[in-house]
Amino acid sequence: MVGSKHDKKRLVINTEKCIGCDACTNVCQPGLIATIDIGSQRILHFPIICDEDCTRCADVCPEGAAAFTPAPDVLPTEYLTVTFDLLPCERCGNLFTTRRIVDKLLAALPKEIGADPGELPWLRLCPICRQALEGENVVSEKISVSGHLKR
Amino acid sequence: MSKAIYLDFGRCIYCRACEVACEREHDGLKSIFVVLRERFAVPLDCRHCEKSPCLAICYTQALTRSPEGAVVLDVTKCTGCKLCVFACPFGLISFDSVNKVVAKCDLCLRRIEEGKEPACVSTCPTRALYYDEYETFMERLMKRSALILGRSLLVRR
Amino acid sequence: MIETPATKKSLVLTICPYCGAGCGLYVVAEDGKAVGIEYMPEHPLNEGALCPKGNAALEVLYHADRLRYPMKKTKGNWERISWDEAIDLVASNLAQVCSDYGPDALGFLSSAKCTNEENYLFQKLARLIGTNNVDHCARLCHSPTVAILSKTLGSGAMTNLIPELANSTCIFVTGSNFAENHPLVSRWVLDAKERGAGVIVADARFTPTAWLADLFLQIKPGTDVALINGMIRVILDEGLFKRDFIARRTTGFDELARSLEGYTLEEAAAITGVPVASIIKAARAYARAEAGAMVYCMGITQHITGSDNVAACVNLALVCGQIGRPGAGLFPLRGQNNVQGACDMGALAEFYPGYQRVDNEAARGKFEEAWGVSLSPEPGLTVMEMVNAAAEGRIKAIYIMGENPLLSDPNAHHTREALSKLDFLVVQDIFLTETAQLANVVLPAVAWAEKEGTVTSTERRVQWTEQAAIPLEEAKTDLWIICQVAKRLGFDLGDADAAVVLTEINRVVSIHAGITPERVRNAVGGLIWPCPSPEHPGTPILYTQEFGTPDGRGKFTPVTYRPPVEQTRADFPFVLITGRVVMHYNAGSMTRRSLSLAKRVPEAFIEVNPRDAERLSLAQDEKVRVATERGEASARVEVTERVAEGVVFMPFHFPEVNVLTIDALDPKAKIPEYKVAACRIERGDD
């Protein structure tokens, strides 16, 4: 359950590292962090001070962008918002995730799966369009093999 | 070599029994998606890639490789960051917005342990999905291609 | 039933409650509740596979809308009553109408989804009371098949088993979208293709079934006779007809040939819209095939010329000798899980069980002796005739079991008016369907997994379906309810034991004589009728030696093309076809309540050709009003190449759609012309 009220601590977000994935939003049980997609942007809304007895948001951040420090006596503000551009899918135009997430994948994946960065054009497509594209690829290849993907 | 799910797309009739069966096996969340076009449909299922982007990008070991070779999800470790959703080249991982974790094909390992085939394979009315070794499946395709060349065909529309 | 020793769960063998394919599946039962589904790989037809509806079958079982207790309508509200009171009300009201107006003022609508035993007792009850006004929805789908196939071949049923389609070398599919409506048929047709078979599909729409076609003939709606006569023209001209077969095994060939003199392929092409070259190609392929199969369904039957259309199919099969051999036969695909059985059991206005006519003295005498009463010699009113009679006040009370005519009959406004005029309406069902809402008394019946008995698939395959779960609250088996009503009316129909009723059926229905409870319960894949004795193995292929007609020969029936009754005109410029989609089942009372299915197809839609959509400025997913002379409906636009210009399609699983259809009937089989109506489309904001 939610931790008992504790000594206040300060939540520090490194806005350069944050990619706007909303893992922190998912795991914050009292719901103090919010992620909202409005128009072409995603806005993450953090409380500066937290008196919960947990550090889940910092623990789950894939980029290590969240950390806790002792709370100062005088606070600059109560909330921090971080804004991200949402990326439109190159095929259908729907906004599907943040630019930073796609950039991260673009940087991390080729090495991991042994591909050249140019071999990942599907990264700029939303999942639905990726399905559609793969459906068409399977048919045009005329060989119906989907199994272990040799990459 | 271990078995995988193979797709005989010429037999897919877009009935989506595979989707409904997958949902039934997995608490209402499916991981097989049938893509429809005017003249054909293609069921797309997780390939459990040898070099798996989703496995590579997961930073909590929620995604791991099972002994059978499948890429499987441990929901207790999932943070719902959805990096794997966008890492999958085929868009086959989905987000469970109720439980705030992702959902992906687990090769129906529970059924396989009981000596059965994955639900999508068992249920497909037209045998468009096969669970088999790669060699066996390719043999089947070779045999059929020979037959198709040999038959007298009526002209396609 | 298979008990798994490790857990308390057992696997109970049931037959899928949806279409007429008759797939086997196991219901996993635990402590009297159905908790899951397991596939049945040993079943000869589906080999464990299940279409989406079969997979979702359990979603209706414990649905919140399930009827749990009997109810009566008091001052427009539903009031819960006891079974005692309910049976009393039903019996006394039926008896009252009978004594005031005579037994023919009663109507009985039986269920293509209830078991053979239930259908047998239901029609027996009606006839004991003194009327032959007992019918069911087969009238609306395959009545031409029953009528014409009995007359021309001997039996109104499919001639071969479905898996045998894999042995065909040419499959001619006309007016059937089995890929959506009998998905398991696709399995075997695809196997045939793998072995080199050619597939020809004739349909007004380019359906998923047409994806399988090597040759697709896009016919104008309602022009089937013109097409088939054109094919026969080719076969006669090129000498492709089977002389020997025709001479030995048929009658009427000369009349057929004479009737087609002067019929040209140019005329056929002009009427059907199919190029002459394609007609020739199709005819040659089917005629020359070593084993040619003809698959047909609603596209053939649901017309005012439905009987003629079926006759044309028979003519084509006989002229090519494509019948009575493995892979060669006629495959009318029956729709419901037990519509074949409901017909076999005589839930029909003109037939006793076993297709013996009520106006045939010998047949009547046999049943009078078996049942110990004298029986009415007049064929009764069929489904549509009952509705019209109700509208005209000639029928005063109707007992409906497991049917939803307000949804499934054409011209829904008329149906509603008619049923509302009745003095008394009792509906026995698992949900408070649209029809049930009009009733005076509603009786809660059990769902398929909560009862046992035999059901007969489209393959003539009689299978025992086991009880997997305890009935929900006060719901009772249809069998029990019929026996109780009968008892209150003074007729003893027994103790609602399905096996006992089956034993009576064995005695009075010769094609079922060998399908005893002991045999059928232990036969995986059931028994295929005719099975005339307990040692008989069943009959997979009909007419191998001779036909079932009095002279043992198949009959040719010359037919000429007649256009559909409702033609398009300026204010109704589109041809409206109604039909089915894979995700739903008939009136939708089960599938619209199944989340997995309903979420994929949640609402009525209308397929519009892209050129038509552009002309009318219709956008994909836009809501429009569709209107015919009979009424209006709202639907979502689906822009697709499936339909030709000038043609639109709507699935009838939603209440709105049969408001639009026309209740013009085929004069012989009394089936409505669901497949052709004239409509217009208006934008939502007009």
PDB file of N, CA and C in Angstrom, chain B residues 8 10-17 19-21 23-24 28 30 36-41 111 114 116 119 122-127 130 144 147-148 151-157, chain C residues 37-39 47-52 55-56 179 183-184 186-187 190-191 193-194 196-197 200 206 208 211-216 218 281 285 582-583 596 599-600 640-642:
ATOM      1  N   ASP B   8       0.896 -19.823 -43.282  1.00  0.00           N
ATOM      2  CA  ASP B   8       0.594 -20.195 -44.653  1.00  0.00           C
ATOM      3  C   ASP B   8      -0.440 -19.209 -45.144  1.00  0.00           C
ATOM      4  N   GLY B  10      -1.752 -17.932 -47.670  1.00  0.00           N
ATOM      5  CA  GLY B  10      -2.746 -18.141 -48.721  1.00  0.00           C
ATOM      6  C   GLY B  10      -3.999 -18.815 -48.194  1.00  0.00           C
ATOM      7  N   ARG B  11      -3.922 -19.363 -46.998  1.00  0.00           N
ATOM      8  CA  ARG B  11      -5.069 -20.049 -46.440  1.00  0.00           C
ATOM      9  C   ARG B  11      -5.855 -19.187 -45.462  1.00  0.00           C
ATOM     10  N   CYS B  12      -5.403 -17.978 -45.205  1.00  0.00           N
ATOM     11  CA  CYS B  12      -6.113 -17.148 -44.232  1.00  0.00           C
ATOM     12  C   CYS B  12      -7.368 -16.570 -44.840  1.00  0.00           C
ATOM     13  N   ILE B  13      -8.505 -16.739 -44.148  1.00  0.00           N
ATOM     14  CA  ILE B  13      -9.781 -16.247 -44.667  1.00  0.00           C
ATOM     15  C   ILE B  13     -10.338 -15.105 -43.822  1.00  0.00           C
ATOM     16  N   TYR B  14      -9.488 -14.524 -42.951  1.00  0.00           N
ATOM     17  CA  TYR B  14      -9.877 -13.371 -42.133  1.00  0.00           C
ATOM     18  C   TYR B  14     -11.027 -13.703 -41.191  1.00  0.00           C
ATOM     19  N   CYS B  15     -11.084 -14.902 -40.680  1.00  0.00           N
ATOM     20  CA  CYS B  15     -12.156 -15.208 -39.742  1.00  0.00           C
ATOM     21  C   CYS B  15     -11.817 -14.708 -38.342  1.00  0.00           C
ATOM     22  N   ARG B  16     -10.508 -14.541 -38.053  1.00  0.00           N
ATOM     23  CA  ARG B  16     -10.032 -14.032 -36.761  1.00  0.00           C
ATOM     24  C   ARG B  16     -10.320 -14.955 -35.586  1.00  0.00           C
ATOM     25  N   ALA B  17     -10.462 -16.258 -35.890  1.00  0.00           N
ATOM     26  CA  ALA B  17     -10.590 -17.213 -34.786  1.00  0.00           C
ATOM     27  C   ALA B  17      -9.329 -17.159 -33.938  1.00  0.00           C
ATOM     28  N   GLU B  19      -7.448 -14.623 -33.241  1.00  0.00           N
ATOM     29  CA  GLU B  19      -7.493 -13.478 -32.318  1.00  0.00           C
ATOM     30  C   GLU B  19      -8.382 -13.792 -31.120  1.00  0.00           C
ATOM     31  N   VAL B  20      -9.553 -14.349 -31.385  1.00  0.00           N
ATOM     32  CA  VAL B  20     -10.491 -14.634 -30.296  1.00  0.00           C
ATOM     33  C   VAL B  20      -9.914 -15.711 -29.380  1.00  0.00           C
ATOM     34  N   ALA B  21      -9.265 -16.712 -29.972  1.00  0.00           N
ATOM     35  CA  ALA B  21      -8.682 -17.786 -29.165  1.00  0.00           C
ATOM     36  C   ALA B  21      -7.552 -17.243 -28.302  1.00  0.00           C
ATOM     37  N   GLU B  23      -7.182 -14.217 -27.213  1.00  0.00           N
ATOM     38  CA  GLU B  23      -7.773 -13.431 -26.126  1.00  0.00           C
ATOM     39  C   GLU B  23      -8.270 -14.341 -25.022  1.00  0.00           C
ATOM     40  N   ARG B  24      -8.907 -15.452 -25.427  1.00  0.00           N
ATOM     41  CA  ARG B  24      -9.469 -16.339 -24.424  1.00  0.00           C
ATOM     42  C   ARG B  24      -8.373 -16.976 -23.578  1.00  0.00           C
ATOM     43  N   GLY B  28      -8.240 -11.882 -22.197  1.00  0.00           N
ATOM     44  CA  GLY B  28      -8.821 -10.813 -23.016  1.00  0.00           C
ATOM     45  C   GLY B  28      -7.818  -9.989 -23.802  1.00  0.00           C
ATOM     46  N   LYS B  30      -5.032  -9.994 -26.792  1.00  0.00           N
ATOM     47  CA  LYS B  30      -4.490 -10.846 -27.846  1.00  0.00           C
ATOM     48  C   LYS B  30      -3.127 -10.345 -28.295  1.00  0.00           C
ATOM     49  N   LEU B  36      -6.049  -7.015 -42.819  1.00  0.00           N
ATOM     50  CA  LEU B  36      -6.986  -7.240 -43.924  1.00  0.00           C
ATOM     51  C   LEU B  36      -6.695  -6.327 -45.100  1.00  0.00           C
ATOM     52  N   ARG B  37      -6.732  -6.917 -46.287  1.00  0.00           N
ATOM     53  CA  ARG B  37      -6.705  -6.117 -47.518  1.00  0.00           C
ATOM     54  C   ARG B  37      -7.897  -6.530 -48.354  1.00  0.00           C
ATOM     55  N   GLU B  38      -8.065  -5.926 -49.538  1.00  0.00           N
ATOM     56  CA  GLU B  38      -9.253  -6.246 -50.341  1.00  0.00           C
ATOM     57  C   GLU B  38      -9.290  -7.704 -50.776  1.00  0.00           C
ATOM     58  N   ARG B  39      -8.123  -8.281 -51.045  1.00  0.00           N
ATOM     59  CA  ARG B  39      -8.142  -9.635 -51.596  1.00  0.00           C
ATOM     60  C   ARG B  39      -7.413 -10.668 -50.756  1.00  0.00           C
ATOM     61  N   PHE B  40      -6.932 -10.286 -49.578  1.00  0.00           N
ATOM     62  CA  PHE B  40      -6.268 -11.274 -48.746  1.00  0.00           C
ATOM     63  C   PHE B  40      -6.176 -10.772 -47.329  1.00  0.00           C
ATOM     64  N   ALA B  41      -5.829 -11.686 -46.450  1.00  0.00           N
ATOM     65  CA  ALA B  41      -5.612 -11.317 -45.054  1.00  0.00           C
ATOM     66  C   ALA B  41      -4.378 -12.060 -44.569  1.00  0.00           C
ATOM     67  N   ARG B 111       0.207 -24.265 -22.791  1.00  0.00           N
ATOM     68  CA  ARG B 111      -0.393 -25.301 -23.620  1.00  0.00           C
ATOM     69  C   ARG B 111       0.678 -26.241 -24.130  1.00  0.00           C
ATOM     70  N   GLU B 114       1.599 -28.866 -21.854  1.00  0.00           N
ATOM     71  CA  GLU B 114       0.602 -29.936 -21.783  1.00  0.00           C
ATOM     72  C   GLU B 114       0.565 -30.764 -23.053  1.00  0.00           C
ATOM     73  N   LYS B 116       0.119 -29.640 -26.084  1.00  0.00           N
ATOM     74  CA  LYS B 116      -0.768 -29.099 -27.116  1.00  0.00           C
ATOM     75  C   LYS B 116       0.001 -28.085 -27.952  1.00  0.00           C
ATOM     76  N   ALA B 119      -2.690 -21.835 -29.087  1.00  0.00           N
ATOM     77  CA  ALA B 119      -4.134 -21.749 -29.326  1.00  0.00           C
ATOM     78  C   ALA B 119      -4.455 -21.304 -30.741  1.00  0.00           C
ATOM     79  N   SER B 122      -4.004 -24.281 -33.040  1.00  0.00           N
ATOM     80  CA  SER B 122      -5.028 -25.316 -32.857  1.00  0.00           C
ATOM     81  C   SER B 122      -6.353 -24.897 -33.432  1.00  0.00           C
ATOM     82  N   THR B 123      -6.673 -23.612 -33.290  1.00  0.00           N
ATOM     83  CA  THR B 123      -8.019 -23.190 -33.640  1.00  0.00           C
ATOM     84  C   THR B 123      -8.205 -22.839 -35.111  1.00  0.00           C
ATOM     85  N   CYS B 124      -7.121 -22.553 -35.829  1.00  0.00           N
ATOM     86  CA  CYS B 124      -7.286 -22.023 -37.180  1.00  0.00           C
ATOM     87  C   CYS B 124      -8.099 -22.962 -38.058  1.00  0.00           C
ATOM     88  N   PRO B 125      -9.266 -22.523 -38.528  1.00  0.00           N
ATOM     89  CA  PRO B 125     -10.115 -23.401 -39.321  1.00  0.00           C
ATOM     90  C   PRO B 125      -9.460 -23.875 -40.617  1.00  0.00           C
ATOM     91  N   THR B 126      -8.534 -23.107 -41.161  1.00  0.00           N
ATOM     92  CA  THR B 126      -7.979 -23.477 -42.452  1.00  0.00           C
ATOM     93  C   THR B 126      -6.542 -23.978 -42.385  1.00  0.00           C
ATOM     94  N   ARG B 127      -6.045 -24.173 -41.179  1.00  0.00           N
ATOM     95  CA  ARG B 127      -4.637 -24.563 -41.007  1.00  0.00           C
ATOM     96  C   ARG B 127      -3.715 -23.545 -41.675  1.00  0.00           C
ATOM     97  N   TYR B 130       0.879 -22.975 -38.542  1.00  0.00           N
ATOM     98  CA  TYR B 130       1.459 -24.266 -38.200  1.00  0.00           C
ATOM     99  C   TYR B 130       2.448 -24.101 -37.087  1.00  0.00           C
ATOM    100  N   ARG B 144       4.021 -28.396 -52.266  1.00  0.00           N
ATOM    101  CA  ARG B 144       2.846 -27.740 -52.797  1.00  0.00           C
ATOM    102  C   ARG B 144       3.186 -26.921 -54.030  1.00  0.00           C
ATOM    103  N   LEU B 147       3.056 -29.028 -57.023  1.00  0.00           N
ATOM    104  CA  LEU B 147       1.690 -29.360 -57.421  1.00  0.00           C
ATOM    105  C   LEU B 147       1.024 -28.196 -58.147  1.00  0.00           C
ATOM    106  N   ILE B 148       1.237 -27.015 -57.633  1.00  0.00           N
ATOM    107  CA  ILE B 148       0.568 -25.851 -58.213  1.00  0.00           C
ATOM    108  C   ILE B 148       1.056 -25.613 -59.630  1.00  0.00           C
ATOM    109  N   ARG B 151      -0.742 -28.184 -62.038  1.00  0.00           N
ATOM    110  CA  ARG B 151      -2.180 -28.314 -62.298  1.00  0.00           C
ATOM    111  C   ARG B 151      -2.630 -27.397 -63.419  1.00  0.00           C
ATOM    112  N   SER B 152      -3.768 -27.724 -64.013  1.00  0.00           N
ATOM    113  CA  SER B 152      -4.305 -26.863 -65.073  1.00  0.00           C
ATOM    114  C   SER B 152      -5.186 -25.830 -64.410  1.00  0.00           C
ATOM    115  N   LEU B 153      -4.795 -24.615 -64.486  1.00  0.00           N
ATOM    116  CA  LEU B 153      -5.460 -23.542 -63.759  1.00  0.00           C
ATOM    117  C   LEU B 153      -6.434 -22.784 -64.633  1.00  0.00           C
ATOM    118  N   LEU B 154      -7.499 -22.350 -64.009  1.00  0.00           N
ATOM    119  CA  LEU B 154      -8.348 -21.379 -64.680  1.00  0.00           C
ATOM    120  C   LEU B 154      -7.723 -20.012 -64.463  1.00  0.00           C
ATOM    121  N   VAL B 155      -7.999 -19.118 -65.332  1.00  0.00           N
ATOM    122  CA  VAL B 155      -7.317 -17.832 -65.256  1.00  0.00           C
ATOM    123  C   VAL B 155      -7.792 -17.043 -64.040  1.00  0.00           C
ATOM    124  N   ARG B 156      -6.881 -16.444 -63.342  1.00  0.00           N
ATOM    125  CA  ARG B 156      -7.210 -15.636 -62.175  1.00  0.00           C
ATOM    126  C   ARG B 156      -7.926 -14.375 -62.606  1.00  0.00           C
ATOM    127  N   ARG B 157      -8.852 -13.877 -61.779  1.00  0.00           N
ATOM    128  CA  ARG B 157      -9.620 -12.674 -62.102  1.00  0.00           C
ATOM    129  C   ARG B 157      -8.705 -11.477 -62.244  1.00  0.00           C
TER     130      ARG B 157
ATOM    131  N   ILE C  37     -12.980 -23.907 -22.645  1.00  0.00           N
ATOM    132  CA  ILE C  37     -13.173 -24.660 -23.883  1.00  0.00           C
ATOM    133  C   ILE C  37     -11.872 -25.362 -24.204  1.00  0.00           C
ATOM    134  N   GLU C  38     -11.954 -26.606 -24.676  1.00  0.00           N
ATOM    135  CA  GLU C  38     -10.776 -27.284 -25.191  1.00  0.00           C
ATOM    136  C   GLU C  38     -11.075 -27.777 -26.594  1.00  0.00           C
ATOM    137  N   TYR C  39     -10.050 -27.772 -27.428  1.00  0.00           N
ATOM    138  CA  TYR C  39     -10.230 -28.200 -28.805  1.00  0.00           C
ATOM    139  C   TYR C  39     -10.319 -29.717 -28.886  1.00  0.00           C
ATOM    140  N   GLU C  47     -11.452 -31.303 -36.740  1.00  0.00           N
ATOM    141  CA  GLU C  47     -10.110 -31.703 -36.291  1.00  0.00           C
ATOM    142  C   GLU C  47      -9.571 -30.759 -35.224  1.00  0.00           C
ATOM    143  N   GLY C  48     -10.456 -30.293 -34.363  1.00  0.00           N
ATOM    144  CA  GLY C  48     -10.017 -29.433 -33.265  1.00  0.00           C
ATOM    145  C   GLY C  48     -10.166 -27.948 -33.550  1.00  0.00           C
ATOM    146  N   ALA C  49     -10.236 -27.578 -34.820  1.00  0.00           N
ATOM    147  CA  ALA C  49     -10.320 -26.158 -35.145  1.00  0.00           C
ATOM    148  C   ALA C  49     -11.677 -25.592 -34.745  1.00  0.00           C
ATOM    149  N   LEU C  50     -11.726 -24.281 -34.529  1.00  0.00           N
ATOM    150  CA  LEU C  50     -12.977 -23.601 -34.225  1.00  0.00           C
ATOM    151  C   LEU C  50     -12.920 -22.206 -34.797  1.00  0.00           C
ATOM    152  N   CYS C  51     -14.010 -21.756 -35.368  1.00  0.00           N
ATOM    153  CA  CYS C  51     -14.059 -20.390 -35.886  1.00  0.00           C
ATOM    154  C   CYS C  51     -14.225 -19.427 -34.708  1.00  0.00           C
ATOM    155  N   PRO C  52     -14.234 -18.097 -34.946  1.00  0.00           N
ATOM    156  CA  PRO C  52     -14.324 -17.194 -33.805  1.00  0.00           C
ATOM    157  C   PRO C  52     -15.587 -17.394 -32.976  1.00  0.00           C
ATOM    158  N   ASN C  55     -15.132 -20.264 -30.631  1.00  0.00           N
ATOM    159  CA  ASN C  55     -14.216 -19.869 -29.568  1.00  0.00           C
ATOM    160  C   ASN C  55     -14.907 -19.021 -28.514  1.00  0.00           C
ATOM    161  N   ALA C  56     -15.910 -18.267 -28.943  1.00  0.00           N
ATOM    162  CA  ALA C  56     -16.595 -17.363 -28.017  1.00  0.00           C
ATOM    163  C   ALA C  56     -17.853 -17.971 -27.432  1.00  0.00           C
ATOM    164  N   ALA C 179     -16.486 -19.012 -46.469  1.00  0.00           N
ATOM    165  CA  ALA C 179     -15.305 -18.555 -45.721  1.00  0.00           C
ATOM    166  C   ALA C 179     -15.736 -17.787 -44.483  1.00  0.00           C
ATOM    167  N   PRO C 183     -16.864 -21.460 -41.869  1.00  0.00           N
ATOM    168  CA  PRO C 183     -15.407 -21.397 -42.054  1.00  0.00           C
ATOM    169  C   PRO C 183     -14.734 -22.755 -42.223  1.00  0.00           C
ATOM    170  N   LEU C 184     -15.209 -23.775 -41.548  1.00  0.00           N
ATOM    171  CA  LEU C 184     -14.553 -25.078 -41.645  1.00  0.00           C
ATOM    172  C   LEU C 184     -14.623 -25.670 -43.044  1.00  0.00           C
ATOM    173  N   SER C 186     -13.913 -24.088 -45.640  1.00  0.00           N
ATOM    174  CA  SER C 186     -12.728 -23.556 -46.317  1.00  0.00           C
ATOM    175  C   SER C 186     -11.532 -24.493 -46.164  1.00  0.00           C
ATOM    176  N   ARG C 187     -11.436 -25.124 -45.004  1.00  0.00           N
ATOM    177  CA  ARG C 187     -10.308 -26.022 -44.730  1.00  0.00           C
ATOM    178  C   ARG C 187     -10.173 -27.057 -45.826  1.00  0.00           C
ATOM    179  N   LEU C 190      -9.580 -25.651 -49.426  1.00  0.00           N
ATOM    180  CA  LEU C 190      -8.166 -25.296 -49.593  1.00  0.00           C
ATOM    181  C   LEU C 190      -7.314 -26.552 -49.804  1.00  0.00           C
ATOM    182  N   ASP C 191      -7.644 -27.628 -49.113  1.00  0.00           N
ATOM    183  CA  ASP C 191      -6.928 -28.880 -49.341  1.00  0.00           C
ATOM    184  C   ASP C 191      -7.112 -29.337 -50.786  1.00  0.00           C
ATOM    185  N   LYS C 193      -7.631 -27.435 -53.320  1.00  0.00           N
ATOM    186  CA  LYS C 193      -6.796 -26.562 -54.152  1.00  0.00           C
ATOM    187  C   LYS C 193      -5.345 -27.006 -54.119  1.00  0.00           C
ATOM    188  N   GLU C 194      -4.896 -27.419 -52.942  1.00  0.00           N
ATOM    189  CA  GLU C 194      -3.503 -27.866 -52.811  1.00  0.00           C
ATOM    190  C   GLU C 194      -3.233 -29.065 -53.677  1.00  0.00           C
ATOM    191  N   GLY C 196      -4.572 -29.445 -56.511  1.00  0.00           N
ATOM    192  CA  GLY C 196      -4.725 -29.054 -57.906  1.00  0.00           C
ATOM    193  C   GLY C 196      -6.138 -28.760 -58.352  1.00  0.00           C
ATOM    194  N   ALA C 197      -7.103 -28.762 -57.419  1.00  0.00           N
ATOM    195  CA  ALA C 197      -8.480 -28.506 -57.845  1.00  0.00           C
ATOM    196  C   ALA C 197      -8.657 -27.057 -58.268  1.00  0.00           C
ATOM    197  N   ILE C 200     -14.324 -22.275 -58.693  1.00  0.00           N
ATOM    198  CA  ILE C 200     -15.084 -21.233 -59.389  1.00  0.00           C
ATOM    199  C   ILE C 200     -16.070 -20.671 -58.377  1.00  0.00           C
ATOM    200  N   PHE C 206     -17.595  -9.798 -53.989  1.00  0.00           N
ATOM    201  CA  PHE C 206     -16.262 -10.402 -53.948  1.00  0.00           C
ATOM    202  C   PHE C 206     -15.930 -10.676 -52.483  1.00  0.00           C
ATOM    203  N   PRO C 208     -14.618 -13.038 -48.998  1.00  0.00           N
ATOM    204  CA  PRO C 208     -13.421 -13.814 -48.693  1.00  0.00           C
ATOM    205  C   PRO C 208     -13.453 -15.202 -49.336  1.00  0.00           C
ATOM    206  N   TRP C 211     -11.855 -15.013 -52.597  1.00  0.00           N
ATOM    207  CA  TRP C 211     -10.385 -14.978 -52.593  1.00  0.00           C
ATOM    208  C   TRP C 211      -9.829 -16.338 -53.024  1.00  0.00           C
ATOM    209  N   LEU C 212     -10.576 -17.405 -52.735  1.00  0.00           N
ATOM    210  CA  LEU C 212     -10.111 -18.762 -53.029  1.00  0.00           C
ATOM    211  C   LEU C 212     -10.303 -19.121 -54.503  1.00  0.00           C
ATOM    212  N   ALA C 213     -10.992 -18.236 -55.250  1.00  0.00           N
ATOM    213  CA  ALA C 213     -11.411 -18.626 -56.594  1.00  0.00           C
ATOM    214  C   ALA C 213     -10.305 -18.502 -57.627  1.00  0.00           C
ATOM    215  N   ASP C 214     -10.269 -19.480 -58.504  1.00  0.00           N
ATOM    216  CA  ASP C 214      -9.440 -19.355 -59.700  1.00  0.00           C
ATOM    217  C   ASP C 214     -10.205 -18.580 -60.763  1.00  0.00           C
ATOM    218  N   LEU C 215     -11.530 -18.662 -60.676  1.00  0.00           N
ATOM    219  CA  LEU C 215     -12.385 -17.932 -61.612  1.00  0.00           C
ATOM    220  C   LEU C 215     -13.538 -17.344 -60.810  1.00  0.00           C
ATOM    221  N   PHE C 216     -13.683 -16.029 -60.853  1.00  0.00           N
ATOM    222  CA  PHE C 216     -14.758 -15.370 -60.108  1.00  0.00           C
ATOM    223  C   PHE C 216     -15.766 -14.808 -61.086  1.00  0.00           C
ATOM    224  N   GLN C 218     -18.795 -12.445 -61.198  1.00  0.00           N
ATOM    225  CA  GLN C 218     -19.582 -11.481 -60.427  1.00  0.00           C
ATOM    226  C   GLN C 218     -20.919 -11.286 -61.116  1.00  0.00           C
ATOM    227  N   LYS C 281     -15.748 -20.913 -69.780  1.00  0.00           N
ATOM    228  CA  LYS C 281     -14.666 -21.468 -68.966  1.00  0.00           C
ATOM    229  C   LYS C 281     -15.208 -22.236 -67.768  1.00  0.00           C
ATOM    230  N   ALA C 285     -14.912 -26.316 -67.145  1.00  0.00           N
ATOM    231  CA  ALA C 285     -14.158 -26.794 -65.983  1.00  0.00           C
ATOM    232  C   ALA C 285     -15.010 -27.740 -65.140  1.00  0.00           C
ATOM    233  N   VAL C 582     -18.849 -13.179 -40.632  1.00  0.00           N
ATOM    234  CA  VAL C 582     -18.292 -14.256 -39.815  1.00  0.00           C
ATOM    235  C   VAL C 582     -18.450 -14.027 -38.316  1.00  0.00           C
ATOM    236  N   MET C 583     -18.407 -12.752 -37.906  1.00  0.00           N
ATOM    237  CA  MET C 583     -18.380 -12.448 -36.479  1.00  0.00           C
ATOM    238  C   MET C 583     -19.731 -12.598 -35.813  1.00  0.00           C
ATOM    239  N   SER C 596     -16.186 -10.608 -27.327  1.00  0.00           N
ATOM    240  CA  SER C 596     -15.117 -10.812 -28.321  1.00  0.00           C
ATOM    241  C   SER C 596     -15.618 -10.602 -29.733  1.00  0.00           C
ATOM    242  N   LYS C 599     -17.407  -6.664 -30.241  1.00  0.00           N
ATOM    243  CA  LYS C 599     -16.505  -5.515 -30.306  1.00  0.00           C
ATOM    244  C   LYS C 599     -15.852  -5.416 -31.687  1.00  0.00           C
ATOM    245  N   ARG C 600     -15.794  -6.532 -32.401  1.00  0.00           N
ATOM    246  CA  ARG C 600     -15.194  -6.487 -33.728  1.00  0.00           C
ATOM    247  C   ARG C 600     -16.179  -6.006 -34.781  1.00  0.00           C
ATOM    248  N   THR C 640     -15.931  -0.231 -50.016  1.00  0.00           N
ATOM    249  CA  THR C 640     -15.173  -1.423 -50.372  1.00  0.00           C
ATOM    250  C   THR C 640     -15.484  -1.858 -51.802  1.00  0.00           C
ATOM    251  N   GLU C 641     -14.494  -2.499 -52.410  1.00  0.00           N
ATOM    252  CA  GLU C 641     -14.665  -3.034 -53.758  1.00  0.00           C
ATOM    253  C   GLU C 641     -15.448  -4.339 -53.764  1.00  0.00           C
ATOM    254  N   ARG C 642     -15.823  -4.835 -52.589  1.00  0.00           N
ATOM    255  CA  ARG C 642     -16.540  -6.101 -52.555  1.00  0.00           C
ATOM    256  C   ARG C 642     -17.809  -6.068 -53.382  1.00  0.00           C
TER     257      ARG C 642
END
